[in-house]
Amino acid sequence: MLTDRIAVITGGSRGIGREIAMTLAAKGAVVIVNYNGSAEKAEAVVKEIQAAGGKGEAVQCNVSDFEKAAELMEYVVKKYGRIDILVNNAGITRDGLVMKMSEEDFDAVIATNLKGAFNCIRHVARQMVKQRAGRIISISSVSGVLGNVGQANYSASKAGLIGLTKTVAREMASRGVTVNAVAPGFIDTEMTQVLSDKVKESVMEQIPMKRFGATKDIANTVAFLASDDAGYITGQVICVDGGMAM
């Protein structure tokens, strides 16, 4: 259980982030649902958490902004006294072949997916070291492990998260803080629902288990890594991908 642990989940208003928020709250955590765009969706997640007897609140912040990320973490520490769990989930895509990809599309994806995670880790690290306890979990991707056509920016950002995870894990291991990454494969979310049947069939051929995963598969893995049961696991990348990257 994660009773009364304080958890910050970036990009927590929909998809995988929403499922992580719901799952951690169900296990007793106080969940801060961070969002950048839709306050309505974030508030809906919080209402659902509260209706189920959980605790949480929605907080707006563009995590790609270094100072705004600092303000988010300062707000949480001031209100709750600590931060026990940070889940770096905020992410965007701007797909296109590298020979046609604009600088703006490359920069935007790196800024949110990679720099956003750095910003949050940077501003939570001192607090966790002071506590001598903490869990940092970043959502990478099978695209960051294998690469993916049309996703030079996204794959680079998710591969970067893996390097960031391993480095921070080494830096913070002696202070009681574990740092891990989860690399989802193809998960049934809004992002994959827009794919054509032909593309979905092609993807299925690459998945040994021949099916897409569910958001719960990712959330359950994150919940385990956030728990006391995972206290001796750090610097790892857990692929939850039906066997794609084996």
GROMACS .gro file of C-alpha atoms in nm:
model
  246
    1MET     CA    1   0.000   0.000   0.000
    2LEU     CA    2   0.098   0.363  -0.052
    3THR     CA    3  -0.102   0.508   0.236
    4ASP     CA    4  -0.061   0.887   0.260
    5ARG     CA    5   0.239   0.894   0.026
    6ILE     CA    6   0.249   1.221  -0.168
    7ALA     CA    7   0.265   1.150  -0.542
    8VAL     CA    8   0.310   1.400  -0.825
    9ILE     CA    9   0.209   1.269  -1.168
   10THR     CA   10   0.289   1.490  -1.466
   11GLY     CA   11   0.050   1.469  -1.758
   12GLY     CA   12  -0.199   1.299  -1.529
   13SER     CA   13  -0.525   1.407  -1.691
   14ARG     CA   14  -0.564   1.136  -1.956
   15GLY     CA   15  -0.440   0.806  -2.095
   16ILE     CA   16  -0.159   0.634  -1.908
   17GLY     CA   17  -0.116   0.927  -1.668
   18ARG     CA   18  -0.481   0.916  -1.568
   19GLU     CA   19  -0.462   0.542  -1.501
   20ILE     CA   20  -0.148   0.588  -1.291
   21ALA     CA   21  -0.320   0.861  -1.087
   22MET     CA   22  -0.626   0.642  -1.028
   23THR     CA   23  -0.416   0.338  -0.934
   24LEU     CA   24  -0.186   0.518  -0.689
   25ALA     CA   25  -0.484   0.690  -0.527
   26ALA     CA   26  -0.661   0.355  -0.490
   27LYS     CA   27  -0.355   0.231  -0.301
   28GLY     CA   28  -0.377   0.523  -0.058
   29ALA     CA   29  -0.150   0.788  -0.209
   30VAL     CA   30  -0.240   1.157  -0.211
   31VAL     CA   31  -0.221   1.230  -0.583
   32ILE     CA   32  -0.130   1.563  -0.742
   33VAL     CA   33  -0.261   1.543  -1.098
   34ASN     CA   34  -0.047   1.780  -1.302
   35TYR     CA   35  -0.181   1.901  -1.636
   36ASN     CA   36  -0.085   2.163  -1.890
   37GLY     CA   37  -0.386   2.196  -2.120
   38SER     CA   38  -0.721   2.065  -2.002
   39ALA     CA   39  -0.827   2.169  -1.651
   40GLU     CA   40  -1.162   2.002  -1.716
   41LYS     CA   41  -1.007   1.659  -1.775
   42ALA     CA   42  -0.773   1.691  -1.477
   43GLU     CA   43  -1.058   1.794  -1.245
   44ALA     CA   44  -1.261   1.498  -1.374
   45VAL     CA   45  -0.979   1.262  -1.271
   46VAL     CA   46  -0.964   1.419  -0.924
   47LYS     CA   47  -1.343   1.394  -0.882
   48GLU     CA   48  -1.327   1.026  -0.976
   49ILE     CA   49  -1.046   0.970  -0.726
   50GLN     CA   50  -1.242   1.146  -0.452
   51ALA     CA   51  -1.564   0.962  -0.538
   52ALA     CA   52  -1.375   0.636  -0.478
   53GLY     CA   53  -1.260   0.758  -0.137
   54GLY     CA   54  -0.916   0.876  -0.245
   55LYS     CA   55  -0.733   1.205  -0.207
   56GLY     CA   56  -0.600   1.431  -0.479
   57GLU     CA   57  -0.595   1.768  -0.649
   58ALA     CA   58  -0.525   1.906  -0.996
   59VAL     CA   59  -0.241   2.154  -1.048
   60GLN     CA   60  -0.162   2.329  -1.377
   61CYS     CA   61   0.202   2.349  -1.482
   62ASN     CA   62   0.395   2.339  -1.809
   63VAL     CA   63   0.679   2.115  -1.692
   64SER     CA   64   0.900   2.216  -1.986
   65ASP     CA   65   0.937   2.555  -1.811
   66PHE     CA   66   1.221   2.524  -1.556
   67GLU     CA   67   1.084   2.790  -1.318
   68LYS     CA   68   0.723   2.668  -1.340
   69ALA     CA   69   0.837   2.314  -1.256
   70ALA     CA   70   1.017   2.457  -0.952
   71GLU     CA   71   0.698   2.636  -0.844
   72LEU     CA   72   0.498   2.313  -0.877
   73MET     CA   73   0.732   2.118  -0.650
   74GLU     CA   74   0.758   2.406  -0.401
   75TYR     CA   75   0.379   2.427  -0.385
   76VAL     CA   76   0.345   2.055  -0.310
   77VAL     CA   77   0.618   2.054  -0.044
   78LYS     CA   78   0.473   2.364   0.122
   79LYS     CA   79   0.122   2.216   0.133
   80TYR     CA   80   0.199   1.851   0.212
   81GLY     CA   81   0.542   1.868   0.373
   82ARG     CA   82   0.709   1.619   0.139
   83ILE     CA   83   0.708   1.449  -0.201
   84ASP     CA   84   0.739   1.070  -0.190
   85ILE     CA   85   0.672   0.976  -0.552
   86LEU     CA   86   0.738   1.159  -0.880
   87VAL     CA   87   0.604   1.007  -1.200
   88ASN     CA   88   0.735   1.179  -1.513
   89ASN     CA   89   0.460   1.097  -1.760
   90ALA     CA   90   0.400   1.423  -1.950
   91GLY     CA   91   0.468   1.366  -2.318
   92ILE     CA   92   0.376   1.480  -2.667
   93THR     CA   93   0.432   1.354  -3.021
   94ARG     CA   94   0.509   1.545  -3.342
   95ASP     CA   95   0.572   1.258  -3.582
   96GLY     CA   96   0.739   1.284  -3.922
   97LEU     CA   97   1.029   1.143  -4.120
   98VAL     CA   98   1.360   1.297  -4.016
   99MET     CA   99   1.427   1.444  -4.361
  100LYS     CA  100   1.104   1.645  -4.334
  101MET     CA  101   1.097   1.712  -3.958
  102SER     CA  102   1.102   2.079  -3.860
  103GLU     CA  103   1.330   2.214  -3.593
  104GLU     CA  104   1.021   2.333  -3.404
  105ASP     CA  105   0.873   1.981  -3.396
  106PHE     CA  106   1.201   1.833  -3.275
  107ASP     CA  107   1.249   2.097  -3.006
  108ALA     CA  108   0.889   2.080  -2.879
  109VAL     CA  109   0.905   1.705  -2.817
  110ILE     CA  110   1.246   1.720  -2.648
  111ALA     CA  111   1.131   2.015  -2.433
  112THR     CA  112   0.828   1.837  -2.291
  113ASN     CA  113   0.933   1.472  -2.286
  114LEU     CA  114   1.297   1.501  -2.180
  115LYS     CA  115   1.363   1.848  -2.044
  116GLY     CA  116   1.030   1.839  -1.859
  117ALA     CA  117   1.141   1.524  -1.678
  118PHE     CA  118   1.480   1.680  -1.599
  119ASN     CA  119   1.310   1.993  -1.464
  120CYS     CA  120   1.088   1.792  -1.230
  121ILE     CA  121   1.370   1.566  -1.112
  122ARG     CA  122   1.598   1.866  -1.059
  123HIS     CA  123   1.343   2.038  -0.836
  124VAL     CA  124   1.241   1.730  -0.637
  125ALA     CA  125   1.587   1.580  -0.584
  126ARG     CA  126   1.695   1.797  -0.291
  127GLN     CA  127   1.368   1.731  -0.106
  128MET     CA  128   1.395   1.354  -0.152
  129VAL     CA  129   1.759   1.352  -0.043
  130LYS     CA  130   1.659   1.552   0.265
  131GLN     CA  131   1.388   1.293   0.337
  132ARG     CA  132   1.635   1.013   0.258
  133ALA     CA  133   1.347   0.847   0.077
  134GLY     CA  134   1.171   0.877  -0.256
  135ARG     CA  135   1.064   0.713  -0.577
  136ILE     CA  136   1.121   0.865  -0.921
  137ILE     CA  137   0.960   0.681  -1.212
  138SER     CA  138   0.980   0.808  -1.570
  139ILE     CA  139   0.762   0.683  -1.852
  140SER     CA  140   0.990   0.606  -2.146
  141SER     CA  141   0.876   0.401  -2.447
  142VAL     CA  142   0.961   0.098  -2.656
  143SER     CA  143   1.042   0.363  -2.921
  144GLY     CA  144   1.326   0.481  -2.698
  145VAL     CA  145   1.461   0.125  -2.678
  146LEU     CA  146   1.419   0.014  -3.039
  147GLY     CA  147   1.367   0.337  -3.236
  148ASN     CA  148   1.064   0.388  -3.458
  149VAL     CA  149   1.019   0.516  -3.813
  150GLY     CA  150   0.878   0.869  -3.814
  151GLN     CA  151   0.966   0.933  -3.450
  152ALA     CA  152   1.322   1.065  -3.444
  153ASN     CA  153   1.224   1.334  -3.193
  154TYR     CA  154   1.005   1.110  -2.975
  155SER     CA  155   1.249   0.817  -2.977
  156ALA     CA  156   1.540   1.049  -2.893
  157SER     CA  157   1.345   1.200  -2.602
  158LYS     CA  158   1.247   0.858  -2.465
  159ALA     CA  159   1.599   0.716  -2.507
  160GLY     CA  160   1.725   1.028  -2.330
  161LEU     CA  161   1.493   0.950  -2.039
  162ILE     CA  162   1.663   0.613  -2.002
  163GLY     CA  163   2.008   0.775  -1.978
  164LEU     CA  164   1.872   1.035  -1.737
  165THR     CA  165   1.714   0.761  -1.523
  166LYS     CA  166   2.035   0.558  -1.496
  167THR     CA  167   2.247   0.862  -1.411
  168VAL     CA  168   2.013   1.000  -1.145
  169ALA     CA  169   1.975   0.650  -1.001
  170ARG     CA  170   2.353   0.633  -0.952
  171GLU     CA  171   2.364   0.981  -0.799
  172MET     CA  172   2.082   0.922  -0.550
  173ALA     CA  173   2.111   0.551  -0.466
  174SER     CA  174   2.297   0.605  -0.138
  175ARG     CA  175   2.031   0.851  -0.021
  176GLY     CA  176   1.740   0.608  -0.017
  177VAL     CA  177   1.593   0.729  -0.346
  178THR     CA  178   1.521   0.483  -0.629
  179VAL     CA  179   1.497   0.597  -0.989
  180ASN     CA  180   1.351   0.374  -1.260
  181ALA     CA  181   1.186   0.391  -1.601
  182VAL     CA  182   0.891   0.207  -1.750
  183ALA     CA  183   0.893   0.161  -2.128
  184PRO     CA  184   0.542   0.092  -2.258
  185GLY     CA  185   0.490  -0.075  -2.592
  186PHE     CA  186   0.169  -0.020  -2.788
  187ILE     CA  187  -0.100   0.058  -2.532
  188ASP     CA  188  -0.470   0.107  -2.603
  189THR     CA  189  -0.500   0.486  -2.560
  190GLU     CA  190  -0.621   0.786  -2.760
  191MET     CA  191  -0.276   0.796  -2.920
  192THR     CA  192  -0.307   0.444  -3.066
  193GLN     CA  193  -0.682   0.446  -3.130
  194VAL     CA  194  -0.632   0.686  -3.421
  195LEU     CA  195  -0.413   0.433  -3.607
  196SER     CA  196  -0.568   0.269  -3.911
  197ASP     CA  197  -0.661  -0.101  -3.900
  198LYS     CA  198  -0.380  -0.170  -4.148
  199VAL     CA  199  -0.121  -0.003  -3.923
  200LYS     CA  200  -0.259  -0.182  -3.617
  201GLU     CA  201  -0.229  -0.519  -3.794
  202SER     CA  202   0.129  -0.436  -3.892
  203VAL     CA  203   0.211  -0.345  -3.533
  204MET     CA  204   0.053  -0.665  -3.398
  205GLU     CA  205   0.296  -0.866  -3.612
  206GLN     CA  206   0.584  -0.710  -3.415
  207ILE     CA  207   0.432  -0.797  -3.077
  208PRO     CA  208   0.496  -1.156  -2.966
  209MET     CA  209   0.179  -1.150  -2.754
  210LYS     CA  210  -0.021  -1.032  -3.060
  211ARG     CA  211  -0.221  -0.766  -2.877
  212PHE     CA  212  -0.199  -0.411  -2.747
  213GLY     CA  213  -0.152  -0.356  -2.374
  214ALA     CA  214  -0.391  -0.175  -2.140
  215THR     CA  215  -0.318   0.141  -1.942
  216LYS     CA  216  -0.361  -0.068  -1.627
  217ASP     CA  217  -0.057  -0.276  -1.728
  218ILE     CA  218   0.159   0.036  -1.706
  219ALA     CA  219  -0.009   0.174  -1.393
  220ASN     CA  220   0.038  -0.154  -1.204
  221THR     CA  221   0.410  -0.155  -1.289
  222VAL     CA  222   0.447   0.205  -1.172
  223ALA     CA  223   0.258   0.124  -0.850
  224PHE     CA  224   0.497  -0.164  -0.781
  225LEU     CA  225   0.805   0.053  -0.840
  226ALA     CA  226   0.656   0.318  -0.610
  227SER     CA  227   0.599   0.066  -0.331
  228ASP     CA  228   0.823  -0.060  -0.051
  229ASP     CA  229   0.836  -0.396  -0.231
  230ALA     CA  230   1.062  -0.236  -0.496
  231GLY     CA  231   1.306  -0.086  -0.247
  232TYR     CA  232   1.609  -0.268  -0.393
  233ILE     CA  233   1.534  -0.189  -0.758
  234THR     CA  234   1.697   0.119  -0.910
  235GLY     CA  235   1.837   0.229  -1.245
  236GLN     CA  236   1.620  -0.018  -1.432
  237VAL     CA  237   1.410   0.006  -1.747
  238ILE     CA  238   1.109  -0.223  -1.735
  239CYS     CA  239   0.960  -0.286  -2.077
  240VAL     CA  240   0.585  -0.345  -2.059
  241ASP     CA  241   0.540  -0.422  -2.425
  242GLY     CA  242   0.412  -0.774  -2.486
  243GLY     CA  243   0.765  -0.884  -2.570
  244MET     CA  244   0.850  -0.632  -2.845
  245ALA     CA  245   1.191  -0.537  -2.708
  246MET     CA  246   1.303  -0.875  -2.576
   0.00000   0.00000   0.00000
